[in-house]
């Protein structure tokens, strides 16, 4: 597995993100290698979600490029961009499950839309994906019948439905108690280890950052650019003062 960590999977080059004339972050340059659990961290309002939207195709950057396995995402035509987008699975902060659909129907949606698989094969894959996240037997449950942690796991199952190469997760621990959040972190690591999925996590949660990330950047809201931080555990000991302050803010 050591060799895979040296292979760029996502490259961000000279990226600027924002809205109209307002630049949220500029001069973003980083590489997410295959097999990374890469953390994008920073305080509220620093631009984490805006950067995530640029990475997953929801918001064009103001400048710069996002490359997937060397292919320029925003420089591609619409059809090619849609193909590249299928390499991505996305778990939004709220889970984004359809409340009127069962878990099985939620997970089946992307399979029905983007593949020619039979209904029987889709049902088999749906059961497999739900079992993968610890929800075997919950196929006929509706989101309202689940706890917060189970909803997050169901969201992971749907994000993984098409076997994406890259999984992007927005604030995985948001709204969860510490024990449930830790179990979700364990699931994220398990997906990386068992499936080889490259994972990008957008978060400000200290426990997640320090327990699962092997590489990271910090988005600074004062300078409107990034601070490269490497492994968060190393940054905690010897990183930039702003990053150390951020990573120790709960220590007092």
mmCIF file of C-alpha atoms in Angstrom:
data_model
loop_
_atom_site.group_PDB
_atom_site.id
_atom_site.type_symbol
_atom_site.label_atom_id
_atom_site.label_comp_id
_atom_site.label_asym_id
_atom_site.label_seq_id
_atom_site.Cartn_x
_atom_site.Cartn_y
_atom_site.Cartn_z
ATOM 1 C CA UNK A 1 0.000 0.000 0.000
ATOM 2 C CA UNK A 2 2.961 2.326 0.527
ATOM 3 C CA UNK A 3 3.388 2.879 -3.201
ATOM 4 C CA UNK A 4 -0.227 4.017 -3.673
ATOM 5 C CA UNK A 5 0.290 6.915 -1.292
ATOM 6 C CA UNK A 6 2.732 8.490 -3.751
ATOM 7 C CA UNK A 7 0.240 8.510 -6.637
ATOM 8 C CA UNK A 8 -1.677 11.795 -7.055
ATOM 9 C CA UNK A 9 -5.425 11.263 -7.173
ATOM 10 C CA UNK A 10 -6.660 14.842 -6.754
ATOM 11 C CA UNK A 11 -4.547 17.891 -7.552
ATOM 12 C CA UNK A 12 -5.567 21.466 -6.814
ATOM 13 C CA UNK A 13 -3.523 24.089 -8.622
ATOM 14 C CA UNK A 14 -3.593 27.848 -7.971
ATOM 15 C CA UNK A 15 -7.261 27.634 -7.022
ATOM 16 C CA UNK A 16 -9.279 30.687 -6.031
ATOM 17 C CA UNK A 17 -12.814 30.231 -4.733
ATOM 18 C CA UNK A 18 -15.497 32.718 -3.866
ATOM 19 C CA UNK A 19 -18.604 34.518 -5.024
ATOM 20 C CA UNK A 20 -18.439 37.235 -7.669
ATOM 21 C CA UNK A 21 -15.761 39.710 -6.634
ATOM 22 C CA UNK A 22 -15.492 38.278 -3.121
ATOM 23 C CA UNK A 23 -12.578 35.847 -2.814
ATOM 24 C CA UNK A 24 -12.992 33.367 0.046
ATOM 25 C CA UNK A 25 -9.679 31.545 -0.508
ATOM 26 C CA UNK A 26 -6.873 32.019 -3.025
ATOM 27 C CA UNK A 27 -3.602 30.334 -4.035
ATOM 28 C CA UNK A 28 -4.736 26.874 -2.985
ATOM 29 C CA UNK A 29 -2.218 24.226 -4.033
ATOM 30 C CA UNK A 30 -2.317 20.688 -2.683
ATOM 31 C CA UNK A 31 -2.267 17.030 -3.718
ATOM 32 C CA UNK A 32 -4.444 14.230 -2.393
ATOM 33 C CA UNK A 33 -2.677 10.917 -3.025
ATOM 34 C CA UNK A 34 -4.391 7.597 -3.655
ATOM 35 C CA UNK A 35 -5.293 5.998 -0.344
ATOM 36 C CA UNK A 36 -5.129 9.244 1.607
ATOM 37 C CA UNK A 37 -7.591 10.321 4.237
ATOM 38 C CA UNK A 38 -7.029 13.985 3.482
ATOM 39 C CA UNK A 39 -8.445 16.553 5.905
ATOM 40 C CA UNK A 40 -9.505 20.065 4.918
ATOM 41 C CA UNK A 41 -9.749 21.884 8.237
ATOM 42 C CA UNK A 42 -10.383 25.356 9.553
ATOM 43 C CA UNK A 43 -12.808 27.387 11.629
ATOM 44 C CA UNK A 44 -16.306 28.469 10.700
ATOM 45 C CA UNK A 45 -16.480 30.743 7.669
ATOM 46 C CA UNK A 46 -13.002 29.902 6.349
ATOM 47 C CA UNK A 47 -14.284 28.443 3.063
ATOM 48 C CA UNK A 48 -14.219 24.686 3.716
ATOM 49 C CA UNK A 49 -17.649 24.053 2.216
ATOM 50 C CA UNK A 50 -16.984 26.394 -0.718
ATOM 51 C CA UNK A 51 -13.808 24.436 -1.500
ATOM 52 C CA UNK A 52 -15.709 21.171 -1.228
ATOM 53 C CA UNK A 53 -18.298 22.453 -3.704
ATOM 54 C CA UNK A 54 -15.503 23.266 -6.171
ATOM 55 C CA UNK A 55 -14.032 19.778 -5.717
ATOM 56 C CA UNK A 56 -17.296 17.921 -6.368
ATOM 57 C CA UNK A 57 -18.534 19.984 -9.308
ATOM 58 C CA UNK A 58 -21.165 22.139 -7.635
ATOM 59 C CA UNK A 59 -19.410 25.508 -7.919
ATOM 60 C CA UNK A 60 -16.846 26.627 -10.506
ATOM 61 C CA UNK A 61 -13.688 28.163 -9.038
ATOM 62 C CA UNK A 62 -12.806 31.781 -9.742
ATOM 63 C CA UNK A 63 -9.390 30.641 -11.029
ATOM 64 C CA UNK A 64 -7.130 27.616 -11.106
ATOM 65 C CA UNK A 65 -7.680 23.925 -11.752
ATOM 66 C CA UNK A 66 -8.909 20.735 -10.083
ATOM 67 C CA UNK A 67 -7.450 17.549 -11.568
ATOM 68 C CA UNK A 68 -8.656 13.982 -11.043
ATOM 69 C CA UNK A 69 -5.928 11.476 -11.955
ATOM 70 C CA UNK A 70 -4.378 14.205 -14.115
ATOM 71 C CA UNK A 71 -7.584 15.236 -15.910
ATOM 72 C CA UNK A 72 -8.707 18.864 -15.608
ATOM 73 C CA UNK A 73 -12.243 18.731 -14.223
ATOM 74 C CA UNK A 74 -13.361 22.324 -14.788
ATOM 75 C CA UNK A 75 -11.486 22.524 -18.101
ATOM 76 C CA UNK A 76 -13.430 19.582 -19.536
ATOM 77 C CA UNK A 77 -16.640 19.809 -21.538
ATOM 78 C CA UNK A 78 -19.925 19.015 -19.783
ATOM 79 C CA UNK A 79 -20.097 15.398 -20.934
ATOM 80 C CA UNK A 80 -16.534 14.626 -19.876
ATOM 81 C CA UNK A 81 -17.087 16.446 -16.582
ATOM 82 C CA UNK A 82 -20.087 14.218 -15.872
ATOM 83 C CA UNK A 83 -17.923 11.134 -16.472
ATOM 84 C CA UNK A 84 -15.232 12.421 -14.141
ATOM 85 C CA UNK A 85 -17.888 13.254 -11.556
ATOM 86 C CA UNK A 86 -18.861 9.596 -11.355
ATOM 87 C CA UNK A 87 -15.468 8.873 -9.840
ATOM 88 C CA UNK A 88 -16.714 10.836 -6.817
ATOM 89 C CA UNK A 89 -19.023 9.873 -3.997
ATOM 90 C CA UNK A 90 -20.237 12.713 -1.786
ATOM 91 C CA UNK A 91 -21.652 12.631 1.730
ATOM 92 C CA UNK A 92 -23.151 15.996 2.606
ATOM 93 C CA UNK A 93 -23.354 17.238 6.182
ATOM 94 C CA UNK A 94 -27.090 16.567 6.499
ATOM 95 C CA UNK A 95 -26.904 13.164 4.808
ATOM 96 C CA UNK A 96 -29.307 14.289 2.057
ATOM 97 C CA UNK A 97 -31.424 11.134 2.167
ATOM 98 C CA UNK A 98 -34.884 11.270 0.587
ATOM 99 C CA UNK A 99 -37.292 11.073 3.541
ATOM 100 C CA UNK A 100 -40.049 9.496 1.433
ATOM 101 C CA UNK A 101 -37.834 6.588 0.332
ATOM 102 C CA UNK A 102 -36.620 3.572 2.283
ATOM 103 C CA UNK A 103 -32.901 3.084 2.807
ATOM 104 C CA UNK A 104 -32.864 0.491 0.028
ATOM 105 C CA UNK A 105 -34.580 2.915 -2.354
ATOM 106 C CA UNK A 106 -32.184 5.720 -1.394
ATOM 107 C CA UNK A 107 -29.098 3.614 -2.075
ATOM 108 C CA UNK A 108 -30.622 2.189 -5.255
ATOM 109 C CA UNK A 109 -31.224 5.631 -6.813
ATOM 110 C CA UNK A 110 -27.747 6.182 -8.320
ATOM 111 C CA UNK A 111 -27.579 2.549 -9.433
ATOM 112 C CA UNK A 112 -30.901 2.849 -11.236
ATOM 113 C CA UNK A 113 -29.956 6.172 -12.815
ATOM 114 C CA UNK A 114 -26.404 5.464 -13.972
ATOM 115 C CA UNK A 115 -26.264 1.717 -14.654
ATOM 116 C CA UNK A 116 -28.146 -0.865 -16.742
ATOM 117 C CA UNK A 117 -28.193 -3.431 -13.953
ATOM 118 C CA UNK A 118 -31.266 -5.574 -13.356
ATOM 119 C CA UNK A 119 -33.488 -4.834 -10.361
ATOM 120 C CA UNK A 120 -32.352 -8.076 -8.745
ATOM 121 C CA UNK A 121 -28.683 -7.151 -9.099
ATOM 122 C CA UNK A 122 -29.375 -3.645 -7.790
ATOM 123 C CA UNK A 123 -31.142 -5.134 -4.763
ATOM 124 C CA UNK A 124 -28.136 -7.380 -4.110
ATOM 125 C CA UNK A 125 -25.722 -4.443 -4.330
ATOM 126 C CA UNK A 126 -27.927 -2.303 -2.088
ATOM 127 C CA UNK A 127 -27.921 -5.010 0.588
ATOM 128 C CA UNK A 128 -24.139 -5.331 0.261
ATOM 129 C CA UNK A 129 -23.580 -1.567 0.593
ATOM 130 C CA UNK A 130 -25.826 -1.334 3.645
ATOM 131 C CA UNK A 131 -24.059 -4.314 5.224
ATOM 132 C CA UNK A 132 -20.743 -2.594 4.497
ATOM 133 C CA UNK A 133 -21.739 0.318 6.769
ATOM 134 C CA UNK A 134 -23.320 -1.868 9.476
ATOM 135 C CA UNK A 135 -26.949 -1.500 8.381
ATOM 136 C CA UNK A 136 -27.750 -5.034 7.216
ATOM 137 C CA UNK A 137 -31.456 -5.705 7.679
ATOM 138 C CA UNK A 138 -32.459 -2.041 7.593
ATOM 139 C CA UNK A 139 -33.381 -1.967 3.899
ATOM 140 C CA UNK A 140 -37.060 -1.173 4.499
ATOM 141 C CA UNK A 141 -36.530 1.467 7.172
ATOM 142 C CA UNK A 142 -37.192 5.137 6.431
ATOM 143 C CA UNK A 143 -34.682 7.851 7.415
ATOM 144 C CA UNK A 144 -37.030 9.193 10.117
ATOM 145 C CA UNK A 145 -36.821 5.821 11.866
ATOM 146 C CA UNK A 146 -33.033 6.009 12.254
ATOM 147 C CA UNK A 147 -30.682 7.637 14.731
ATOM 148 C CA UNK A 148 -28.332 10.397 13.592
ATOM 149 C CA UNK A 149 -25.396 8.014 13.324
ATOM 150 C CA UNK A 150 -27.401 5.499 11.310
ATOM 151 C CA UNK A 151 -28.493 8.229 8.902
ATOM 152 C CA UNK A 152 -24.853 9.166 8.363
ATOM 153 C CA UNK A 153 -23.978 5.527 7.691
ATOM 154 C CA UNK A 154 -26.858 5.248 5.244
ATOM 155 C CA UNK A 155 -25.535 8.377 3.522
ATOM 156 C CA UNK A 156 -22.135 6.703 3.229
ATOM 157 C CA UNK A 157 -23.769 3.627 1.690
ATOM 158 C CA UNK A 158 -25.486 5.768 -0.930
ATOM 159 C CA UNK A 159 -22.303 7.746 -1.627
ATOM 160 C CA UNK A 160 -20.489 4.415 -2.172
ATOM 161 C CA UNK A 161 -23.231 2.928 -4.375
ATOM 162 C CA UNK A 162 -21.311 3.385 -7.629
ATOM 163 C CA UNK A 163 -17.951 2.295 -6.154
ATOM 164 C CA UNK A 164 -16.365 5.750 -6.415
ATOM 165 C CA UNK A 165 -12.598 6.084 -6.430
ATOM 166 C CA UNK A 166 -12.836 9.191 -4.239
ATOM 167 C CA UNK A 167 -15.236 9.815 -1.340
ATOM 168 C CA UNK A 168 -15.749 13.418 -0.184
ATOM 169 C CA UNK A 169 -17.344 13.820 3.252
ATOM 170 C CA UNK A 170 -18.600 17.113 4.679
ATOM 171 C CA UNK A 171 -18.480 17.400 8.501
ATOM 172 C CA UNK A 172 -19.013 13.672 9.240
ATOM 173 C CA UNK A 173 -19.329 14.133 13.013
ATOM 174 C CA UNK A 174 -21.764 17.064 12.884
ATOM 175 C CA UNK A 175 -24.701 16.476 15.236
ATOM 176 C CA UNK A 176 -23.313 13.199 16.599
ATOM 177 C CA UNK A 177 -22.347 12.317 20.146
ATOM 178 C CA UNK A 178 -18.636 11.519 20.662
ATOM 179 C CA UNK A 179 -19.081 7.725 20.693
ATOM 180 C CA UNK A 180 -21.165 7.690 17.496
ATOM 181 C CA UNK A 181 -18.722 10.078 15.842
ATOM 182 C CA UNK A 182 -15.812 7.786 16.743
ATOM 183 C CA UNK A 183 -17.605 4.798 15.221
ATOM 184 C CA UNK A 184 -18.160 6.770 12.023
ATOM 185 C CA UNK A 185 -14.461 7.658 11.965
ATOM 186 C CA UNK A 186 -13.667 3.945 12.285
ATOM 187 C CA UNK A 187 -15.952 3.244 9.329
ATOM 188 C CA UNK A 188 -14.153 5.859 7.223
ATOM 189 C CA UNK A 189 -10.788 4.243 7.940
ATOM 190 C CA UNK A 190 -12.237 0.792 7.223
ATOM 191 C CA UNK A 191 -13.522 1.934 3.812
ATOM 192 C CA UNK A 192 -10.072 3.261 2.946
ATOM 193 C CA UNK A 193 -8.331 0.106 4.115
ATOM 194 C CA UNK A 194 -10.734 -2.476 2.684
ATOM 195 C CA UNK A 195 -11.752 -0.809 -0.590
ATOM 196 C CA UNK A 196 -8.741 1.414 -1.294
ATOM 197 C CA UNK A 197 -10.981 4.468 -1.486
ATOM 198 C CA UNK A 198 -9.311 7.881 -1.389
ATOM 199 C CA UNK A 199 -11.178 10.000 1.146
ATOM 200 C CA UNK A 200 -11.353 13.782 1.538
ATOM 201 C CA UNK A 201 -12.896 14.933 4.814
ATOM 202 C CA UNK A 202 -14.026 18.519 5.390
ATOM 203 C CA UNK A 203 -14.207 19.113 9.130
ATOM 204 C CA UNK A 204 -13.409 21.252 12.140
ATOM 205 C CA UNK A 205 -13.816 18.367 14.613
ATOM 206 C CA UNK A 206 -10.557 17.868 16.488
ATOM 207 C CA UNK A 207 -11.080 14.204 17.376
ATOM 208 C CA UNK A 208 -11.723 13.249 13.745
ATOM 209 C CA UNK A 209 -8.849 15.342 12.420
ATOM 210 C CA UNK A 210 -6.317 13.773 14.755
ATOM 211 C CA UNK A 211 -7.603 10.196 14.626
ATOM 212 C CA UNK A 212 -8.124 9.566 10.903
ATOM 213 C CA UNK A 213 -6.203 12.123 8.819
ATOM 214 C CA UNK A 214 -2.817 11.275 7.314
ATOM 215 C CA UNK A 215 -2.495 14.549 5.360
ATOM 216 C CA UNK A 216 -4.202 17.915 5.638
ATOM 217 C CA UNK A 217 -4.423 21.603 4.910
ATOM 218 C CA UNK A 218 -5.662 24.450 7.093
ATOM 219 C CA UNK A 219 -7.764 27.215 5.533
ATOM 220 C CA UNK A 220 -6.899 30.517 7.195
ATOM 221 C CA UNK A 221 -9.794 32.982 7.281
ATOM 222 C CA UNK A 222 -7.482 35.935 8.035
ATOM 223 C CA UNK A 223 -5.085 35.601 5.093
ATOM 224 C CA UNK A 224 -7.664 33.916 2.810
ATOM 225 C CA UNK A 225 -5.249 31.186 1.822
ATOM 226 C CA UNK A 226 -4.104 27.789 3.017
ATOM 227 C CA UNK A 227 -1.417 26.612 5.366
ATOM 228 C CA UNK A 228 -0.056 23.168 4.373
ATOM 229 C CA UNK A 229 -0.101 21.037 7.507
ATOM 230 C CA UNK A 230 0.796 17.462 6.511
ATOM 231 C CA UNK A 231 -0.102 14.805 9.054
ATOM 232 C CA UNK A 232 -2.314 16.557 11.645
ATOM 233 C CA UNK A 233 -0.659 14.730 14.540
ATOM 234 C CA UNK A 234 2.707 16.133 13.481
ATOM 235 C CA UNK A 235 1.165 19.573 13.003
ATOM 236 C CA UNK A 236 -0.103 19.428 16.565
ATOM 237 C CA UNK A 237 3.480 19.129 17.787
ATOM 238 C CA UNK A 238 5.482 21.244 15.379
ATOM 239 C CA UNK A 239 3.151 22.916 12.879
ATOM 240 C CA UNK A 240 2.391 26.548 12.112
ATOM 241 C CA UNK A 241 1.353 28.455 15.299
ATOM 242 C CA UNK A 242 -2.135 29.121 13.914
ATOM 243 C CA UNK A 243 -2.618 25.432 13.219
ATOM 244 C CA UNK A 244 -1.333 24.405 16.650
ATOM 245 C CA UNK A 245 -3.708 26.894 18.252
ATOM 246 C CA UNK A 246 -6.604 25.499 16.204
ATOM 247 C CA UNK A 247 -5.741 21.896 17.094
ATOM 248 C CA UNK A 248 -5.388 22.659 20.822
ATOM 249 C CA UNK A 249 -8.365 24.979 21.227
ATOM 250 C CA UNK A 250 -10.249 22.411 23.294
ATOM 251 C CA UNK A 251 -7.309 21.502 25.515
ATOM 252 C CA UNK A 252 -7.971 24.168 28.128
#
